[in-house]
Short mmCIF file of C-alpha atoms in Angstrom, two decimals:
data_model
loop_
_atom_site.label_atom_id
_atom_site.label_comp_id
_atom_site.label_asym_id
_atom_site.label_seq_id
_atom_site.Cartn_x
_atom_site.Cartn_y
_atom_site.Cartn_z
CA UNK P 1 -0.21 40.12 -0.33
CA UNK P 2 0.55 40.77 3.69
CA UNK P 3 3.35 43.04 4.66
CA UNK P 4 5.60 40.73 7.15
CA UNK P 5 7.12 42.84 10.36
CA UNK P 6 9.28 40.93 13.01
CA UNK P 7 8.94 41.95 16.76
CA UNK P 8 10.53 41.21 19.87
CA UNK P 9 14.10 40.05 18.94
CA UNK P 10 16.11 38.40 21.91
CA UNK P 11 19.23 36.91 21.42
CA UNK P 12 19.22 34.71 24.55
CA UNK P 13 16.44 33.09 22.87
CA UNK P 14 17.14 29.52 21.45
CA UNK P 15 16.63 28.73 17.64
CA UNK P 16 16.00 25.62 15.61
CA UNK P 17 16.81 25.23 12.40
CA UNK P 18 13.19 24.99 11.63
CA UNK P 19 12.85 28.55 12.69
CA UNK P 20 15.84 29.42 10.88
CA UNK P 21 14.32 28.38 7.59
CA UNK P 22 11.08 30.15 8.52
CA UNK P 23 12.31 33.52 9.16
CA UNK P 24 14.56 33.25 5.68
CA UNK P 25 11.25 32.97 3.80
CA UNK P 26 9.30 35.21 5.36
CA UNK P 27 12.22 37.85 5.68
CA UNK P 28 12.25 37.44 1.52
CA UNK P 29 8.60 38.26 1.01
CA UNK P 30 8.06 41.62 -0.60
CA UNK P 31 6.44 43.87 1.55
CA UNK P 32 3.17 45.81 -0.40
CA UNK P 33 0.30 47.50 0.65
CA UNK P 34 -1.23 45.44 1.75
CA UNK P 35 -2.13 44.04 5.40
CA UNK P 36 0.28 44.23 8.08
CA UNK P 37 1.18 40.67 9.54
CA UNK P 38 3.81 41.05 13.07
CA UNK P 39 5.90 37.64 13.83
CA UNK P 40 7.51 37.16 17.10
CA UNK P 41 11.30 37.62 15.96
CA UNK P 42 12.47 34.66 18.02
CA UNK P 43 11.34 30.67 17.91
CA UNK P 44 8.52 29.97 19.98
CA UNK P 45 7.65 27.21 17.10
CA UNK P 46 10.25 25.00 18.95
CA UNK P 47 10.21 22.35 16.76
CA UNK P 48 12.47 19.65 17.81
CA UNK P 49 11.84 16.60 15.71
CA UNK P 50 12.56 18.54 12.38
CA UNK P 51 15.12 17.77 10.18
CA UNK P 52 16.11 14.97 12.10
CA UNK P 53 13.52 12.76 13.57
CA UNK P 54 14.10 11.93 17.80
CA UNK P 55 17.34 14.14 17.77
CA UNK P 56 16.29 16.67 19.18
CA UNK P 57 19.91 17.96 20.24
CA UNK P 58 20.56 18.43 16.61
CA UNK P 59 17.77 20.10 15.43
CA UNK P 60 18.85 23.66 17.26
CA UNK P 61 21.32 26.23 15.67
CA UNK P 62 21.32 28.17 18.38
CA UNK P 63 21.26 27.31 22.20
CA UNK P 64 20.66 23.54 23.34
CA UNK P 65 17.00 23.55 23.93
CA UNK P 66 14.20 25.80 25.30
CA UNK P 67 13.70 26.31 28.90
CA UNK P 68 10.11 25.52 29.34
CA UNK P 69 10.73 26.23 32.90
CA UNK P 70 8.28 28.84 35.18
CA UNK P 71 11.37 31.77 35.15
CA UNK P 72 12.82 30.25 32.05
CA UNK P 73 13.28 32.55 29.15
CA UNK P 74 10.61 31.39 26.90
CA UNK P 75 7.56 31.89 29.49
CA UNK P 76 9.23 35.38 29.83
CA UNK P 77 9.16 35.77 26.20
CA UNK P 78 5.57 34.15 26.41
CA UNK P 79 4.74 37.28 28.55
CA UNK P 80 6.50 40.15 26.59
CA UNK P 81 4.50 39.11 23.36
CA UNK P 82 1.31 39.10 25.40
CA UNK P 83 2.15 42.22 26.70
CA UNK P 84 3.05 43.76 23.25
CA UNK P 85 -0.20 42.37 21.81
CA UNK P 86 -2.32 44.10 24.53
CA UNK P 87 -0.51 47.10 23.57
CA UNK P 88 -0.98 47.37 19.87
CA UNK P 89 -4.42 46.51 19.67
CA UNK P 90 -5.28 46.72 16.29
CA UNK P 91 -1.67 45.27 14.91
CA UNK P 92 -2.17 41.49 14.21
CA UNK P 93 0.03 38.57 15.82
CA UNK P 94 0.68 35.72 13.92
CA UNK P 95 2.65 32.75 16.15
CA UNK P 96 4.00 29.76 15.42
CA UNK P 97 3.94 26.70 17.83
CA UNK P 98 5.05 23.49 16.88
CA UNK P 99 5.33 21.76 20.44
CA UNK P 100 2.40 19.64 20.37
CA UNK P 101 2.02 19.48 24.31
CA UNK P 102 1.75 23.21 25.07
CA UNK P 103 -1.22 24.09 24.37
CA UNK P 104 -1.14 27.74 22.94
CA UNK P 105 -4.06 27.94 21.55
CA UNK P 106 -6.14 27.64 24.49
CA UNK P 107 -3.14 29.52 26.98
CA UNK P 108 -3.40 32.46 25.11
CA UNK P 109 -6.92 32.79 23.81
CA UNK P 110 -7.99 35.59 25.45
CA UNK P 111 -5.88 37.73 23.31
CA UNK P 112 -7.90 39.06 20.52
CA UNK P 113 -5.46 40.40 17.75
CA UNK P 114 -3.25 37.36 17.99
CA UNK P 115 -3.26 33.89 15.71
CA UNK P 116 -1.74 30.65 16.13
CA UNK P 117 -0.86 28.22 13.71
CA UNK P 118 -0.50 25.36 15.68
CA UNK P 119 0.91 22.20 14.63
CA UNK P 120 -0.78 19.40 16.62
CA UNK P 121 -4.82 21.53 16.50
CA UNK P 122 -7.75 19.95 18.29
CA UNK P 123 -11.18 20.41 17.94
CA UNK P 124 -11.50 21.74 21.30
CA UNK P 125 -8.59 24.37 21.07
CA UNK P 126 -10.22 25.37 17.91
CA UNK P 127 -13.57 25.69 19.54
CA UNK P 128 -12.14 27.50 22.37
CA UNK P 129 -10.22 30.04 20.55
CA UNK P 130 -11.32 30.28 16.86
CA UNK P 131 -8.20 32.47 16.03
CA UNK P 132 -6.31 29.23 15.46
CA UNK P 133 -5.26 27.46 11.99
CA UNK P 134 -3.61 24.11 11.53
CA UNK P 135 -0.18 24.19 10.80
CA UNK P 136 1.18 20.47 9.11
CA UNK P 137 4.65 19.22 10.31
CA UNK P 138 7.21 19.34 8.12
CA UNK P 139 8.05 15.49 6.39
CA UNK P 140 11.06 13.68 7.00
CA UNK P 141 11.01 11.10 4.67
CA UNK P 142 9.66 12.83 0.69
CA UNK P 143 9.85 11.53 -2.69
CA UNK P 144 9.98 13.74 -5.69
CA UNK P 145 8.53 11.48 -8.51
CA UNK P 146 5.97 12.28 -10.57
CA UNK P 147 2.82 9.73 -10.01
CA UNK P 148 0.44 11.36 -11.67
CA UNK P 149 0.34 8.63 -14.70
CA UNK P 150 0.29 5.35 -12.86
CA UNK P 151 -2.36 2.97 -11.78
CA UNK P 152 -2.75 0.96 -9.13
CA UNK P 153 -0.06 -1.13 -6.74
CA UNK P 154 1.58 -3.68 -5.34
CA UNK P 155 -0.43 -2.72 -1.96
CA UNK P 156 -3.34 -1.70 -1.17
CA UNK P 157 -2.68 -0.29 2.52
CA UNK P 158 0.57 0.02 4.88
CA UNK P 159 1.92 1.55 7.72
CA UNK P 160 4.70 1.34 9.76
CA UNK P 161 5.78 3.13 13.10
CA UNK P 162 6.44 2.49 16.44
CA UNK P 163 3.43 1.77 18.97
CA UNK P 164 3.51 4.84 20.48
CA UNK P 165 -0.91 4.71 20.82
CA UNK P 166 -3.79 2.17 21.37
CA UNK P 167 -4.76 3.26 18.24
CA UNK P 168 -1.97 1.53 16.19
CA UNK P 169 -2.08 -1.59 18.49
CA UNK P 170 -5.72 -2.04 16.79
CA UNK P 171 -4.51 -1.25 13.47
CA UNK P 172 -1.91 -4.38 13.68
CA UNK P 173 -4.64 -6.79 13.82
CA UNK P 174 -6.08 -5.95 9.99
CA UNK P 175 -2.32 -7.01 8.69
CA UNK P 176 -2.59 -8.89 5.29
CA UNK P 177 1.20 -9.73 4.54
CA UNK P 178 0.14 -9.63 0.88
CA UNK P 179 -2.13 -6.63 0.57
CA UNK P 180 -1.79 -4.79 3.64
CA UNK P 181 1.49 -4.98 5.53
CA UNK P 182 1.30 -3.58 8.91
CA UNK P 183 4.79 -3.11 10.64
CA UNK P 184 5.01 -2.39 14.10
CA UNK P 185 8.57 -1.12 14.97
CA UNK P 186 10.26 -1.17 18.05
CA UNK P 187 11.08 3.16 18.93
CA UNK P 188 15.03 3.00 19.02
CA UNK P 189 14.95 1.82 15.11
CA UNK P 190 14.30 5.41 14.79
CA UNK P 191 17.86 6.64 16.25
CA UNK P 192 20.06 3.66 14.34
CA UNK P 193 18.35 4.85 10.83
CA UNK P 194 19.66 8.58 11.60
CA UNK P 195 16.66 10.05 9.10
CA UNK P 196 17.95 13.36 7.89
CA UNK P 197 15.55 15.17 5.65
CA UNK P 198 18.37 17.56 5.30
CA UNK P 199 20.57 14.71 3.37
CA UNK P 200 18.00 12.65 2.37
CA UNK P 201 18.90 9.93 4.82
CA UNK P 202 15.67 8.05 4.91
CA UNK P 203 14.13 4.49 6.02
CA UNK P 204 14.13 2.51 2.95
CA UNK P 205 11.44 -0.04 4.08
CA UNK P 206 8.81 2.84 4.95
CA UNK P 207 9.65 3.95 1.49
CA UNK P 208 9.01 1.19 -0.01
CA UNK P 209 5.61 0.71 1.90
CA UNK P 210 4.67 4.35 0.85
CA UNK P 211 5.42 3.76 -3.37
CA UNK P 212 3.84 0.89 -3.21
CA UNK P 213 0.90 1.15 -1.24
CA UNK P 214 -2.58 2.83 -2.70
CA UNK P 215 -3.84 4.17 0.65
CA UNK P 216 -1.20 4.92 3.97
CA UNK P 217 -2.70 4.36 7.45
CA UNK P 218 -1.88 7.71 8.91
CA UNK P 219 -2.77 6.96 12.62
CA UNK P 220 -2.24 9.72 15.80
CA UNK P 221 0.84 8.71 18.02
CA UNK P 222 2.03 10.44 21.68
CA UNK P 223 -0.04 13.52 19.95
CA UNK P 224 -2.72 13.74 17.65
CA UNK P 225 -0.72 15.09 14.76
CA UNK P 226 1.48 12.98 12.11
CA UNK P 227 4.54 13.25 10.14
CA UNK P 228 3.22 10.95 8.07
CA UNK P 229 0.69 12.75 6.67
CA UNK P 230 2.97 15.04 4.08
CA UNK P 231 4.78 12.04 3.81
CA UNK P 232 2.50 10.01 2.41
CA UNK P 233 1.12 12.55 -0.02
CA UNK P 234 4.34 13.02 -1.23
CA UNK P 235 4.05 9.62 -2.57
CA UNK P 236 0.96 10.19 -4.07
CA UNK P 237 -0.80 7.41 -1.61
CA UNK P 238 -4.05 8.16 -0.05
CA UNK P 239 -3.92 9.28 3.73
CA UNK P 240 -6.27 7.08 5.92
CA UNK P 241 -5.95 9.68 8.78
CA UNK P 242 -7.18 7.47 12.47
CA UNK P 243 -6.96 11.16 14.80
CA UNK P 244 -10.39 11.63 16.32
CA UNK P 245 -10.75 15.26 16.94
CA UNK P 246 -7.74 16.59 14.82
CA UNK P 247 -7.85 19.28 12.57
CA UNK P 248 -6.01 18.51 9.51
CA UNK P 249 -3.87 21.35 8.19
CA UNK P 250 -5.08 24.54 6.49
CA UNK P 251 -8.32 23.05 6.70
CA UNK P 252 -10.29 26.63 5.59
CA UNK P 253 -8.26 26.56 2.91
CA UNK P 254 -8.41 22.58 2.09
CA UNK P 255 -11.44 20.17 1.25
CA UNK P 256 -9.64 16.92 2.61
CA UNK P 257 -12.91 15.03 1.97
CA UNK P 258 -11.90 14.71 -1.84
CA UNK P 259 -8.55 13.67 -1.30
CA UNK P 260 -8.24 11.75 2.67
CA UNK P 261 -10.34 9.37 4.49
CA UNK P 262 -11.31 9.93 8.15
CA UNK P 263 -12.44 7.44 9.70
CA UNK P 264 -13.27 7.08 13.31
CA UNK P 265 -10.20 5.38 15.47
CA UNK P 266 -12.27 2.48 16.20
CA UNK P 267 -13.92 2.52 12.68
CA UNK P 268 -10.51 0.89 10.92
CA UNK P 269 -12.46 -2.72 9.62
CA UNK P 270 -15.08 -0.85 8.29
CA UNK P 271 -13.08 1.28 6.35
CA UNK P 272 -10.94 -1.50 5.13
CA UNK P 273 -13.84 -3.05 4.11
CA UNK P 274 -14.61 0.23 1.86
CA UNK P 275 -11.49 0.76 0.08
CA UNK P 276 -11.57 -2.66 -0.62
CA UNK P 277 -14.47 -2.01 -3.04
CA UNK P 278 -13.83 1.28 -4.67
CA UNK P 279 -12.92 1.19 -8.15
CA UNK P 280 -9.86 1.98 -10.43
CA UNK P 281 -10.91 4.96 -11.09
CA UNK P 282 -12.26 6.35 -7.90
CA UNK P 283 -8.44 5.22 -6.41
CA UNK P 284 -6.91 7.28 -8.96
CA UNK P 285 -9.16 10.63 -8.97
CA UNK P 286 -8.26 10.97 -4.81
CA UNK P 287 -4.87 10.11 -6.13
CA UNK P 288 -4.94 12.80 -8.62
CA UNK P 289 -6.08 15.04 -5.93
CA UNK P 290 -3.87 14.24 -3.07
CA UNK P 291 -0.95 15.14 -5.47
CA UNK P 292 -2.48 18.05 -6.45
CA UNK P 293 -2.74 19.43 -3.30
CA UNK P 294 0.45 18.82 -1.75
CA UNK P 295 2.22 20.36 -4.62
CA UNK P 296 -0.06 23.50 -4.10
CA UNK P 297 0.23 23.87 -0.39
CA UNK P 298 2.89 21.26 1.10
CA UNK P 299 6.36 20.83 -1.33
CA UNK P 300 7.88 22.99 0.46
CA UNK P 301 8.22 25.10 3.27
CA UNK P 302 8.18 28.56 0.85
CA UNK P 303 4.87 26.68 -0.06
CA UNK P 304 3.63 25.64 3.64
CA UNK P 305 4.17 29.40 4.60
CA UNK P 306 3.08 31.39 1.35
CA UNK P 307 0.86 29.69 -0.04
CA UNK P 308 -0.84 28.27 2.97
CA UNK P 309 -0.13 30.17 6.09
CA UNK P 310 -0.80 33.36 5.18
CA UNK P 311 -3.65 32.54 2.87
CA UNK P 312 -5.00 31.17 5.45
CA UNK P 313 -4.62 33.75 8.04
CA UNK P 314 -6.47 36.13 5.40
CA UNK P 315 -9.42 33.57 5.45
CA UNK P 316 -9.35 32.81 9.58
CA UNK P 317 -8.82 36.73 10.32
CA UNK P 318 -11.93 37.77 8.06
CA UNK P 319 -14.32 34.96 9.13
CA UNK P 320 -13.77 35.66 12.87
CA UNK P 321 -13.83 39.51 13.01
#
């Protein structure tokens, strides 16, 4: 197990409550003997869409947003952790960024004792600064059954979500009302439904598309990252993940080949075409799997950071020294 050591406190820094949660668990880990893990003390995760999805305003416990601005105070806090880093050398930096249009991995990657978990990871930011793991979003919308003994549904395939990429344009052509529902929504839905996953406020027609579907379209919006992803795991449905070049989360730790499909974004017939013919039982082993490894990495954030996080870390900081 890692020893966990907080640096760089600020109080004029803003906090969500995302970050709030995060430094709870991490505050309550045991420290051993074993090896030394610094976090920046204040939120440079700044994630905004978490607990409630596209209000933003309500997602901060302290401050009213972060000042992304040249002198604003998280580019200075950008440059005191840079500069603390280059002056501990041999301490390692673990940082959280959930913003999934600053581009951390690839700002900072001449730093050599510092990792990013990054929640929207590309290919090329992994290529261009292998110090990075894949940090999943946390779900808005869960469910807490158990479908471990059930067979197959009422659906095949669904998604909805707004059309927020070319990519989900081309998934509304394959709509089959019957066996594969496609709902495009128009973006302000999103605000009227209020989803809370602090109160379990949730979109009852995207849960009913998720328990009743065996495979969830999990297609890349304004950013290659999804939501959707945890949430459809949560229901036990397959994720059909249409992201070119994304890395899906904890991916070291992970074989998502057992338990996702990846298709190319312009590969979505053909893969229709393939789930159409797998068996009963091939549905329900990647079913079987999918469960199994959201409860062991994703069911909750104690899990997300434990469990996968810092096992990670372990893996990423001993295959790239």
């Amino acid at each position: 197990m890692v020893s966990v050591e907080f640096i760089l406190e600020d109080p004029q820094m803003p906090r969500t409550i995302f970050w709030e949660r995060t430094l709870a668990i991490l505050h309550a880990i045991p420290q051993s003997g074993g090896s030394r893990i610094h976090i920046p003390g204040e939120d440079v995760a700044m994630e905004t869409n978490w607990p409630r999805y596209a209000n933003m305003g309500s997602a901060y416990v302290r401050g009213l947003g972060h000042d992304l601005s040249a002198s604003g105070v998280v580019i200075r806090y950008y440059t005191q952790l840079a500069d603390w880093a280059h002056r501990h050398p041999h301490e390692t930096i673990l940082m959280i960024n959930m913003h999934p249009f600053i581009r951390i991995p690839r700002m900072l990657r001449g730093i050599s004792n510092l990792y990013i978990a990054d929640g929207c990871l590309s290919e090329l930011d992994r290529s261009v600064n292998p110090r990075c793991i894949s940090m999943p979003a946390l779900p808005i919308q869960t469910s807490d059954q158990d479908y471990t003994a059930e067979g197959r549904r009422k659906y095949l395939a669904s998604f909805q979500g707004v059309l927020s990429h070319p990519v989900r344009a081309s998934l509304g052509q394959f709509h089959e009302h019957q066996k594969i529902p496609i709902r495009i929504i128009e973006k302000a839905r999103h605000a009227t439904l209020q989803l809370d996953a602090i109160s379990g406020r949730a979109d009852e027609d995207y849960r009913d598309l998720m328990e009743n579907a065996d495979f969830a379209f999990i297609p890349r919006g304004d950013a290659l990252f999804s939501y959707r992803l945890l949430e459809a795991m949560s229901f036990g449905s397959i994720p059909i993940v249409l992201a070119d070049n994304w890395v899906l989360p904890f991916d070291r730790l992970i074989d998502w080949s057992s338990c996702a499909l990846r298709p190319r974004e312009d590969e979505i017939g053909t893969c229709i075409e393939l789930i159409k013919t797998l068996s009963d039982a091939e549905v329900f082993q990647r079913k079987q799997k999918v469960l199994e490894v959201y409860r062991q990495h994703f069911a909750s954030l104690e899990q997300i950071l434990v469990g996968g996080l810092l096992t990670e870390l372990e893996k990423c900081r001993t295959r790239v020294s």
